[in-house]
Amino acid sequence: MIEHVVLFKFSEETTMDQKEEGMRRLIEVKEKIPGIIDIQAGNNFTDRSQGYESALTVRFESKEALEAYGPHPAHQEVVAYLKEVGMRDVLALDFECL
């Protein structure tokens, strides 16, 4: 099993509604992209995030499913939306679950 973790930073002009819409759209890709076991997303509420405002975790069946996720049109559509509303930095980490 593969875990994909992503942290997002947005511009100061990005509204909370836009961030929430982006996270909602990310969650919806589960129904469109094969190989996703679980997907969670949300917005930070603590002061420990070092400026990262939103997060995504996706659990995949395999490395192959993760590799297919990135270029999938449904994923790219959400990435385009996030960029449009002001995503300015992203930090991603992928690991195989022990």
PDB file of N, CA and C in Angstrom:
ATOM      1  N   MET A   1       0.853  -1.171   0.000  1.00  0.00           N
ATOM      2  CA  MET A   1       0.000   0.000   0.000  1.00  0.00           C
ATOM      3  C   MET A   1       0.901   1.236   0.000  1.00  0.00           C
ATOM      4  N   ILE A   2       0.477   2.265  -0.737  1.00  0.00           N
ATOM      5  CA  ILE A   2       1.247   3.490  -0.890  1.00  0.00           C
ATOM      6  C   ILE A   2       0.466   4.661  -0.299  1.00  0.00           C
ATOM      7  N   GLU A   3       1.150   5.489   0.455  1.00  0.00           N
ATOM      8  CA  GLU A   3       0.555   6.700   1.024  1.00  0.00           C
ATOM      9  C   GLU A   3       1.165   7.914   0.324  1.00  0.00           C
ATOM     10  N   HIS A   4       0.311   8.828  -0.116  1.00  0.00           N
ATOM     11  CA  HIS A   4       0.696  10.054  -0.821  1.00  0.00           C
ATOM     12  C   HIS A   4       0.224  11.216   0.045  1.00  0.00           C
ATOM     13  N   VAL A   5       1.146  12.059   0.489  1.00  0.00           N
ATOM     14  CA  VAL A   5       0.828  13.177   1.370  1.00  0.00           C
ATOM     15  C   VAL A   5       1.229  14.470   0.665  1.00  0.00           C
ATOM     16  N   VAL A   6       0.326  15.436   0.618  1.00  0.00           N
ATOM     17  CA  VAL A   6       0.597  16.703  -0.050  1.00  0.00           C
ATOM     18  C   VAL A   6       0.170  17.852   0.863  1.00  0.00           C
ATOM     19  N   LEU A   7       1.048  18.851   0.983  1.00  0.00           N
ATOM     20  CA  LEU A   7       0.746  20.077   1.723  1.00  0.00           C
ATOM     21  C   LEU A   7       0.715  21.233   0.733  1.00  0.00           C
ATOM     22  N   PHE A   8      -0.202  22.173   0.937  1.00  0.00           N
ATOM     23  CA  PHE A   8      -0.408  23.283   0.003  1.00  0.00           C
ATOM     24  C   PHE A   8      -0.254  24.630   0.696  1.00  0.00           C
ATOM     25  N   LYS A   9       0.344  25.580  -0.027  1.00  0.00           N
ATOM     26  CA  LYS A   9       0.346  26.996   0.364  1.00  0.00           C
ATOM     27  C   LYS A   9      -0.378  27.759  -0.736  1.00  0.00           C
ATOM     28  N   PHE A  10      -1.121  28.787  -0.320  1.00  0.00           N
ATOM     29  CA  PHE A  10      -1.877  29.615  -1.252  1.00  0.00           C
ATOM     30  C   PHE A  10      -1.497  31.077  -1.092  1.00  0.00           C
ATOM     31  N   SER A  11      -1.860  31.869  -2.079  1.00  0.00           N
ATOM     32  CA  SER A  11      -1.624  33.311  -2.000  1.00  0.00           C
ATOM     33  C   SER A  11      -2.547  33.913  -0.945  1.00  0.00           C
ATOM     34  N   GLU A  12      -2.224  35.094  -0.508  1.00  0.00           N
ATOM     35  CA  GLU A  12      -3.053  35.774   0.490  1.00  0.00           C
ATOM     36  C   GLU A  12      -4.435  36.100  -0.046  1.00  0.00           C
ATOM     37  N   GLU A  13      -4.567  36.188  -1.370  1.00  0.00           N
ATOM     38  CA  GLU A  13      -5.853  36.506  -1.987  1.00  0.00           C
ATOM     39  C   GLU A  13      -6.796  35.307  -2.055  1.00  0.00           C
ATOM     40  N   THR A  14      -6.286  34.108  -1.864  1.00  0.00           N
ATOM     41  CA  THR A  14      -7.122  32.909  -1.937  1.00  0.00           C
ATOM     42  C   THR A  14      -8.062  32.880  -0.738  1.00  0.00           C
ATOM     43  N   THR A  15      -9.342  32.718  -0.999  1.00  0.00           N
ATOM     44  CA  THR A  15     -10.323  32.708   0.087  1.00  0.00           C
ATOM     45  C   THR A  15     -10.449  31.311   0.705  1.00  0.00           C
ATOM     46  N   MET A  16     -10.995  31.254   1.887  1.00  0.00           N
ATOM     47  CA  MET A  16     -11.241  29.969   2.541  1.00  0.00           C
ATOM     48  C   MET A  16     -12.213  29.141   1.713  1.00  0.00           C
ATOM     49  N   ASP A  17     -13.210  29.783   1.119  1.00  0.00           N
ATOM     50  CA  ASP A  17     -14.155  29.056   0.262  1.00  0.00           C
ATOM     51  C   ASP A  17     -13.434  28.396  -0.910  1.00  0.00           C
ATOM     52  N   GLN A  18     -12.485  29.091  -1.522  1.00  0.00           N
ATOM     53  CA  GLN A  18     -11.723  28.519  -2.638  1.00  0.00           C
ATOM     54  C   GLN A  18     -10.863  27.342  -2.173  1.00  0.00           C
ATOM     55  N   LYS A  19     -10.234  27.469  -1.014  1.00  0.00           N
ATOM     56  CA  LYS A  19      -9.435  26.364  -0.472  1.00  0.00           C
ATOM     57  C   LYS A  19     -10.327  25.151  -0.200  1.00  0.00           C
ATOM     58  N   GLU A  20     -11.484  25.382   0.420  1.00  0.00           N
ATOM     59  CA  GLU A  20     -12.403  24.285   0.718  1.00  0.00           C
ATOM     60  C   GLU A  20     -12.911  23.633  -0.562  1.00  0.00           C
ATOM     61  N   GLU A  21     -13.194  24.436  -1.582  1.00  0.00           N
ATOM     62  CA  GLU A  21     -13.639  23.895  -2.868  1.00  0.00           C
ATOM     63  C   GLU A  21     -12.538  23.032  -3.484  1.00  0.00           C
ATOM     64  N   GLY A  22     -11.295  23.481  -3.394  1.00  0.00           N
ATOM     65  CA  GLY A  22     -10.177  22.689  -3.916  1.00  0.00           C
ATOM     66  C   GLY A  22     -10.046  21.354  -3.209  1.00  0.00           C
ATOM     67  N   MET A  23     -10.178  21.348  -1.902  1.00  0.00           N
ATOM     68  CA  MET A  23     -10.077  20.105  -1.148  1.00  0.00           C
ATOM     69  C   MET A  23     -11.250  19.182  -1.473  1.00  0.00           C
ATOM     70  N   ARG A  24     -12.438  19.752  -1.637  1.00  0.00           N
ATOM     71  CA  ARG A  24     -13.611  18.959  -2.013  1.00  0.00           C
ATOM     72  C   ARG A  24     -13.397  18.305  -3.380  1.00  0.00           C
ATOM     73  N   ARG A  25     -12.862  19.070  -4.317  1.00  0.00           N
ATOM     74  CA  ARG A  25     -12.602  18.525  -5.650  1.00  0.00           C
ATOM     75  C   ARG A  25     -11.559  17.419  -5.613  1.00  0.00           C
ATOM     76  N   LEU A  26     -10.565  17.575  -4.764  1.00  0.00           N
ATOM     77  CA  LEU A  26      -9.562  16.510  -4.631  1.00  0.00           C
ATOM     78  C   LEU A  26     -10.196  15.222  -4.119  1.00  0.00           C
ATOM     79  N   ILE A  27     -11.057  15.324  -3.122  1.00  0.00           N
ATOM     80  CA  ILE A  27     -11.722  14.147  -2.570  1.00  0.00           C
ATOM     81  C   ILE A  27     -12.569  13.441  -3.635  1.00  0.00           C
ATOM     82  N   GLU A  28     -13.191  14.217  -4.501  1.00  0.00           N
ATOM     83  CA  GLU A  28     -14.071  13.640  -5.524  1.00  0.00           C
ATOM     84  C   GLU A  28     -13.343  12.811  -6.575  1.00  0.00           C
ATOM     85  N   VAL A  29     -12.023  12.961  -6.711  1.00  0.00           N
ATOM     86  CA  VAL A  29     -11.323  12.180  -7.736  1.00  0.00           C
ATOM     87  C   VAL A  29     -11.315  10.691  -7.408  1.00  0.00           C
ATOM     88  N   LYS A  30     -11.616  10.335  -6.171  1.00  0.00           N
ATOM     89  CA  LYS A  30     -11.648   8.913  -5.796  1.00  0.00           C
ATOM     90  C   LYS A  30     -12.604   8.130  -6.687  1.00  0.00           C
ATOM     91  N   GLU A  31     -13.699   8.770  -7.078  1.00  0.00           N
ATOM     92  CA  GLU A  31     -14.698   8.100  -7.912  1.00  0.00           C
ATOM     93  C   GLU A  31     -14.285   8.037  -9.383  1.00  0.00           C
ATOM     94  N   LYS A  32     -13.223   8.758  -9.748  1.00  0.00           N
ATOM     95  CA  LYS A  32     -12.835   8.880 -11.149  1.00  0.00           C
ATOM     96  C   LYS A  32     -11.506   8.211 -11.498  1.00  0.00           C
ATOM     97  N   ILE A  33     -10.692   7.945 -10.491  1.00  0.00           N
ATOM     98  CA  ILE A  33      -9.352   7.407 -10.736  1.00  0.00           C
ATOM     99  C   ILE A  33      -9.230   6.046 -10.060  1.00  0.00           C
ATOM    100  N   PRO A  34      -8.929   5.002 -10.820  1.00  0.00           N
ATOM    101  CA  PRO A  34      -8.796   3.672 -10.212  1.00  0.00           C
ATOM    102  C   PRO A  34      -7.559   3.558  -9.324  1.00  0.00           C
ATOM    103  N   GLY A  35      -7.642   2.657  -8.364  1.00  0.00           N
ATOM    104  CA  GLY A  35      -6.499   2.360  -7.511  1.00  0.00           C
ATOM    105  C   GLY A  35      -6.435   3.139  -6.221  1.00  0.00           C
ATOM    106  N   ILE A  36      -7.388   4.059  -5.996  1.00  0.00           N
ATOM    107  CA  ILE A  36      -7.422   4.831  -4.748  1.00  0.00           C
ATOM    108  C   ILE A  36      -8.221   4.048  -3.714  1.00  0.00           C
ATOM    109  N   ILE A  37      -7.593   3.781  -2.577  1.00  0.00           N
ATOM    110  CA  ILE A  37      -8.251   3.089  -1.471  1.00  0.00           C
ATOM    111  C   ILE A  37      -8.980   4.087  -0.578  1.00  0.00           C
ATOM    112  N   ASP A  38      -8.298   5.192  -0.265  1.00  0.00           N
ATOM    113  CA  ASP A  38      -8.873   6.200   0.616  1.00  0.00           C
ATOM    114  C   ASP A  38      -8.279   7.550   0.255  1.00  0.00           C
ATOM    115  N   ILE A  39      -9.053   8.598   0.462  1.00  0.00           N
ATOM    116  CA  ILE A  39      -8.569   9.953   0.209  1.00  0.00           C
ATOM    117  C   ILE A  39      -9.174  10.883   1.245  1.00  0.00           C
ATOM    118  N   GLN A  40      -8.339  11.735   1.818  1.00  0.00           N
ATOM    119  CA  GLN A  40      -8.776  12.709   2.814  1.00  0.00           C
ATOM    120  C   GLN A  40      -8.135  14.051   2.481  1.00  0.00           C
ATOM    121  N   ALA A  41      -8.827  15.135   2.741  1.00  0.00           N
ATOM    122  CA  ALA A  41      -8.287  16.472   2.500  1.00  0.00           C
ATOM    123  C   ALA A  41      -8.946  17.449   3.445  1.00  0.00           C
ATOM    124  N   GLY A  42      -8.236  18.518   3.774  1.00  0.00           N
ATOM    125  CA  GLY A  42      -8.803  19.530   4.646  1.00  0.00           C
ATOM    126  C   GLY A  42      -7.862  20.698   4.824  1.00  0.00           C
ATOM    127  N   ASN A  43      -8.309  21.655   5.609  1.00  0.00           N
ATOM    128  CA  ASN A  43      -7.556  22.878   5.852  1.00  0.00           C
ATOM    129  C   ASN A  43      -7.022  22.898   7.280  1.00  0.00           C
ATOM    130  N   ASN A  44      -5.819  23.405   7.424  1.00  0.00           N
ATOM    131  CA  ASN A  44      -5.133  23.460   8.709  1.00  0.00           C
ATOM    132  C   ASN A  44      -5.849  24.388   9.687  1.00  0.00           C
ATOM    133  N   PHE A  45      -5.813  24.022  10.971  1.00  0.00           N
ATOM    134  CA  PHE A  45      -6.392  24.879  11.998  1.00  0.00           C
ATOM    135  C   PHE A  45      -5.422  25.150  13.143  1.00  0.00           C
ATOM    136  N   THR A  46      -4.137  24.791  12.997  1.00  0.00           N
ATOM    137  CA  THR A  46      -3.159  25.043  14.051  1.00  0.00           C
ATOM    138  C   THR A  46      -2.104  26.033  13.566  1.00  0.00           C
ATOM    139  N   ASP A  47      -1.210  26.409  14.466  1.00  0.00           N
ATOM    140  CA  ASP A  47      -0.120  27.319  14.100  1.00  0.00           C
ATOM    141  C   ASP A  47       1.199  26.563  13.898  1.00  0.00           C
ATOM    142  N   ARG A  48       1.141  25.252  13.695  1.00  0.00           N
ATOM    143  CA  ARG A  48       2.351  24.434  13.552  1.00  0.00           C
ATOM    144  C   ARG A  48       2.668  24.091  12.100  1.00  0.00           C
ATOM    145  N   SER A  49       1.998  24.676  11.150  1.00  0.00           N
ATOM    146  CA  SER A  49       2.052  24.208   9.763  1.00  0.00           C
ATOM    147  C   SER A  49       3.156  24.835   8.915  1.00  0.00           C
ATOM    148  N   GLN A  50       3.924  25.749   9.481  1.00  0.00           N
ATOM    149  CA  GLN A  50       4.999  26.428   8.753  1.00  0.00           C
ATOM    150  C   GLN A  50       4.498  27.052   7.449  1.00  0.00           C
ATOM    151  N   GLY A  51       3.288  27.574   7.482  1.00  0.00           N
ATOM    152  CA  GLY A  51       2.729  28.276   6.344  1.00  0.00           C
ATOM    153  C   GLY A  51       1.907  27.424   5.390  1.00  0.00           C
ATOM    154  N   TYR A  52       1.933  26.103   5.567  1.00  0.00           N
ATOM    155  CA  TYR A  52       1.103  25.245   4.725  1.00  0.00           C
ATOM    156  C   TYR A  52      -0.322  25.297   5.268  1.00  0.00           C
ATOM    157  N   GLU A  53      -1.271  25.480   4.342  1.00  0.00           N
ATOM    158  CA  GLU A  53      -2.639  25.785   4.746  1.00  0.00           C
ATOM    159  C   GLU A  53      -3.628  24.651   4.558  1.00  0.00           C
ATOM    160  N   SER A  54      -3.323  23.737   3.649  1.00  0.00           N
ATOM    161  CA  SER A  54      -4.232  22.639   3.349  1.00  0.00           C
ATOM    162  C   SER A  54      -3.422  21.375   3.152  1.00  0.00           C
ATOM    163  N   ALA A  55      -4.093  20.223   3.292  1.00  0.00           N
ATOM    164  CA  ALA A  55      -3.390  18.953   3.149  1.00  0.00           C
ATOM    165  C   ALA A  55      -4.266  17.916   2.473  1.00  0.00           C
ATOM    166  N   LEU A  56      -3.585  16.978   1.841  1.00  0.00           N
ATOM    167  CA  LEU A  56      -4.236  15.865   1.160  1.00  0.00           C
ATOM    168  C   LEU A  56      -3.477  14.599   1.511  1.00  0.00           C
ATOM    169  N   THR A  57      -4.203  13.531   1.818  1.00  0.00           N
ATOM    170  CA  THR A  57      -3.589  12.205   1.928  1.00  0.00           C
ATOM    171  C   THR A  57      -4.384  11.262   1.038  1.00  0.00           C
ATOM    172  N   VAL A  58      -3.650  10.475   0.260  1.00  0.00           N
ATOM    173  CA  VAL A  58      -4.282   9.494  -0.614  1.00  0.00           C
ATOM    174  C   VAL A  58      -3.590   8.160  -0.389  1.00  0.00           C
ATOM    175  N   ARG A  59      -4.366   7.130  -0.159  1.00  0.00           N
ATOM    176  CA  ARG A  59      -3.833   5.772  -0.019  1.00  0.00           C
ATOM    177  C   ARG A  59      -4.150   5.018  -1.310  1.00  0.00           C
ATOM    178  N   PHE A  60      -3.079   4.494  -1.928  1.00  0.00           N
ATOM    179  CA  PHE A  60      -3.200   3.780  -3.195  1.00  0.00           C
ATOM    180  C   PHE A  60      -2.947   2.291  -3.016  1.00  0.00           C
ATOM    181  N   GLU A  61      -3.516   1.498  -3.912  1.00  0.00           N
ATOM    182  CA  GLU A  61      -3.306   0.049  -3.916  1.00  0.00           C
ATOM    183  C   GLU A  61      -1.854  -0.310  -4.221  1.00  0.00           C
ATOM    184  N   SER A  62      -1.197   0.504  -5.066  1.00  0.00           N
ATOM    185  CA  SER A  62       0.134   0.145  -5.546  1.00  0.00           C
ATOM    186  C   SER A  62       0.882   1.375  -6.048  1.00  0.00           C
ATOM    187  N   LYS A  63       2.170   1.200  -6.307  1.00  0.00           N
ATOM    188  CA  LYS A  63       2.959   2.274  -6.908  1.00  0.00           C
ATOM    189  C   LYS A  63       2.442   2.600  -8.299  1.00  0.00           C
ATOM    190  N   GLU A  64       1.980   1.596  -9.004  1.00  0.00           N
ATOM    191  CA  GLU A  64       1.437   1.813 -10.344  1.00  0.00           C
ATOM    192  C   GLU A  64       0.198   2.717 -10.300  1.00  0.00           C
ATOM    193  N   ALA A  65      -0.628   2.531  -9.289  1.00  0.00           N
ATOM    194  CA  ALA A  65      -1.824   3.377  -9.144  1.00  0.00           C
ATOM    195  C   ALA A  65      -1.415   4.820  -8.858  1.00  0.00           C
ATOM    196  N   LEU A  66      -0.398   5.015  -8.026  1.00  0.00           N
ATOM    197  CA  LEU A  66       0.119   6.357  -7.758  1.00  0.00           C
ATOM    198  C   LEU A  66       0.655   6.986  -9.041  1.00  0.00           C
ATOM    199  N   GLU A  67       1.410   6.225  -9.812  1.00  0.00           N
ATOM    200  CA  GLU A  67       1.980   6.739 -11.060  1.00  0.00           C
ATOM    201  C   GLU A  67       0.888   7.135 -12.058  1.00  0.00           C
ATOM    202  N   ALA A  68      -0.221   6.424 -12.070  1.00  0.00           N
ATOM    203  CA  ALA A  68      -1.320   6.735 -12.980  1.00  0.00           C
ATOM    204  C   ALA A  68      -2.118   7.959 -12.510  1.00  0.00           C
ATOM    205  N   TYR A  69      -2.103   8.237 -11.219  1.00  0.00           N
ATOM    206  CA  TYR A  69      -2.868   9.328 -10.611  1.00  0.00           C
ATOM    207  C   TYR A  69      -2.399  10.697 -11.092  1.00  0.00           C
ATOM    208  N   GLY A  70      -1.109  10.950 -11.065  1.00  0.00           N
ATOM    209  CA  GLY A  70      -0.564  12.270 -11.389  1.00  0.00           C
ATOM    210  C   GLY A  70      -1.023  12.818 -12.729  1.00  0.00           C
ATOM    211  N   PRO A  71      -0.835  12.071 -13.812  1.00  0.00           N
ATOM    212  CA  PRO A  71      -1.223  12.597 -15.121  1.00  0.00           C
ATOM    213  C   PRO A  71      -2.701  12.401 -15.478  1.00  0.00           C
ATOM    214  N   HIS A  72      -3.471  11.725 -14.638  1.00  0.00           N
ATOM    215  CA  HIS A  72      -4.877  11.460 -14.947  1.00  0.00           C
ATOM    216  C   HIS A  72      -5.620  12.787 -15.165  1.00  0.00           C
ATOM    217  N   PRO A  73      -6.459  12.876 -16.197  1.00  0.00           N
ATOM    218  CA  PRO A  73      -7.183  14.123 -16.481  1.00  0.00           C
ATOM    219  C   PRO A  73      -8.001  14.661 -15.304  1.00  0.00           C
ATOM    220  N   ALA A  74      -8.608  13.794 -14.516  1.00  0.00           N
ATOM    221  CA  ALA A  74      -9.405  14.255 -13.363  1.00  0.00           C
ATOM    222  C   ALA A  74      -8.512  14.943 -12.333  1.00  0.00           C
ATOM    223  N   HIS A  75      -7.321  14.404 -12.110  1.00  0.00           N
ATOM    224  CA  HIS A  75      -6.372  15.021 -11.180  1.00  0.00           C
ATOM    225  C   HIS A  75      -5.856  16.337 -11.747  1.00  0.00           C
ATOM    226  N   GLN A  76      -5.505  16.344 -13.013  1.00  0.00           N
ATOM    227  CA  GLN A  76      -4.977  17.554 -13.644  1.00  0.00           C
ATOM    228  C   GLN A  76      -6.006  18.682 -13.657  1.00  0.00           C
ATOM    229  N   GLU A  77      -7.269  18.344 -13.752  1.00  0.00           N
ATOM    230  CA  GLU A  77      -8.337  19.351 -13.696  1.00  0.00           C
ATOM    231  C   GLU A  77      -8.353  20.045 -12.337  1.00  0.00           C
ATOM    232  N   VAL A  78      -8.168  19.279 -11.266  1.00  0.00           N
ATOM    233  CA  VAL A  78      -8.148  19.865  -9.921  1.00  0.00           C
ATOM    234  C   VAL A  78      -6.884  20.700  -9.738  1.00  0.00           C
ATOM    235  N   VAL A  79      -5.757  20.208 -10.216  1.00  0.00           N
ATOM    236  CA  VAL A  79      -4.506  20.973 -10.126  1.00  0.00           C
ATOM    237  C   VAL A  79      -4.678  22.328 -10.823  1.00  0.00           C
ATOM    238  N   ALA A  80      -5.306  22.333 -11.987  1.00  0.00           N
ATOM    239  CA  ALA A  80      -5.543  23.582 -12.715  1.00  0.00           C
ATOM    240  C   ALA A  80      -6.390  24.545 -11.882  1.00  0.00           C
ATOM    241  N   TYR A  81      -7.424  24.018 -11.223  1.00  0.00           N
ATOM    242  CA  TYR A  81      -8.266  24.860 -10.365  1.00  0.00           C
ATOM    243  C   TYR A  81      -7.440  25.435  -9.213  1.00  0.00           C
ATOM    244  N   LEU A  82      -6.646  24.603  -8.561  1.00  0.00           N
ATOM    245  CA  LEU A  82      -5.847  25.070  -7.425  1.00  0.00           C
ATOM    246  C   LEU A  82      -4.876  26.171  -7.858  1.00  0.00           C
ATOM    247  N   LYS A  83      -4.266  26.019  -9.013  1.00  0.00           N
ATOM    248  CA  LYS A  83      -3.366  27.062  -9.527  1.00  0.00           C
ATOM    249  C   LYS A  83      -4.152  28.336  -9.828  1.00  0.00           C
ATOM    250  N   GLU A  84      -5.329  28.173 -10.396  1.00  0.00           N
ATOM    251  CA  GLU A  84      -6.178  29.322 -10.747  1.00  0.00           C
ATOM    252  C   GLU A  84      -6.545  30.147  -9.518  1.00  0.00           C
ATOM    253  N   VAL A  85      -6.794  29.485  -8.390  1.00  0.00           N
ATOM    254  CA  VAL A  85      -7.208  30.214  -7.181  1.00  0.00           C
ATOM    255  C   VAL A  85      -6.032  30.653  -6.315  1.00  0.00           C
ATOM    256  N   GLY A  86      -4.799  30.347  -6.745  1.00  0.00           N
ATOM    257  CA  GLY A  86      -3.655  30.909  -6.031  1.00  0.00           C
ATOM    258  C   GLY A  86      -2.725  29.942  -5.342  1.00  0.00           C
ATOM    259  N   MET A  87      -2.761  28.661  -5.676  1.00  0.00           N
ATOM    260  CA  MET A  87      -1.783  27.745  -5.082  1.00  0.00           C
ATOM    261  C   MET A  87      -0.387  28.237  -5.461  1.00  0.00           C
ATOM    262  N   ARG A  88       0.480  28.435  -4.451  1.00  0.00           N
ATOM    263  CA  ARG A  88       1.807  28.952  -4.765  1.00  0.00           C
ATOM    264  C   ARG A  88       2.939  28.024  -4.373  1.00  0.00           C
ATOM    265  N   ASP A  89       2.664  27.018  -3.575  1.00  0.00           N
ATOM    266  CA  ASP A  89       3.704  26.047  -3.228  1.00  0.00           C
ATOM    267  C   ASP A  89       3.039  24.746  -2.825  1.00  0.00           C
ATOM    268  N   VAL A  90       3.741  23.658  -3.078  1.00  0.00           N
ATOM    269  CA  VAL A  90       3.236  22.336  -2.720  1.00  0.00           C
ATOM    270  C   VAL A  90       4.419  21.493  -2.260  1.00  0.00           C
ATOM    271  N   LEU A  91       4.183  20.674  -1.263  1.00  0.00           N
ATOM    272  CA  LEU A  91       5.182  19.744  -0.747  1.00  0.00           C
ATOM    273  C   LEU A  91       4.543  18.361  -0.750  1.00  0.00           C
ATOM    274  N   ALA A  92       5.174  17.419  -1.436  1.00  0.00           N
ATOM    275  CA  ALA A  92       4.596  16.076  -1.539  1.00  0.00           C
ATOM    276  C   ALA A  92       5.579  15.030  -1.038  1.00  0.00           C
ATOM    277  N   LEU A  93       5.032  13.977  -0.471  1.00  0.00           N
ATOM    278  CA  LEU A  93       5.826  12.870   0.055  1.00  0.00           C
ATOM    279  C   LEU A  93       5.049  11.580  -0.232  1.00  0.00           C
ATOM    280  N   ASP A  94       5.758  10.593  -0.752  1.00  0.00           N
ATOM    281  CA  ASP A  94       5.147   9.300  -1.036  1.00  0.00           C
ATOM    282  C   ASP A  94       5.939   8.220  -0.307  1.00  0.00           C
ATOM    283  N   PHE A  95       5.221   7.290   0.314  1.00  0.00           N
ATOM    284  CA  PHE A  95       5.932   6.206   0.999  1.00  0.00           C
ATOM    285  C   PHE A  95       5.113   4.924   0.948  1.00  0.00           C
ATOM    286  N   GLU A  96       5.833   3.821   1.049  1.00  0.00           N
ATOM    287  CA  GLU A  96       5.194   2.517   1.107  1.00  0.00           C
ATOM    288  C   GLU A  96       4.893   2.199   2.559  1.00  0.00           C
ATOM    289  N   CYS A  97       3.654   1.843   2.839  1.00  0.00           N
ATOM    290  CA  CYS A  97       3.237   1.554   4.213  1.00  0.00           C
ATOM    291  C   CYS A  97       3.916   0.278   4.704  1.00  0.00           C
ATOM    292  N   LEU A  98       4.352   0.324   5.939  1.00  0.00           N
ATOM    293  CA  LEU A  98       5.007  -0.843   6.542  1.00  0.00           C
ATOM    294  C   LEU A  98       3.979  -1.834   7.058  1.00  0.00           C
TER     295      LEU A  98
END
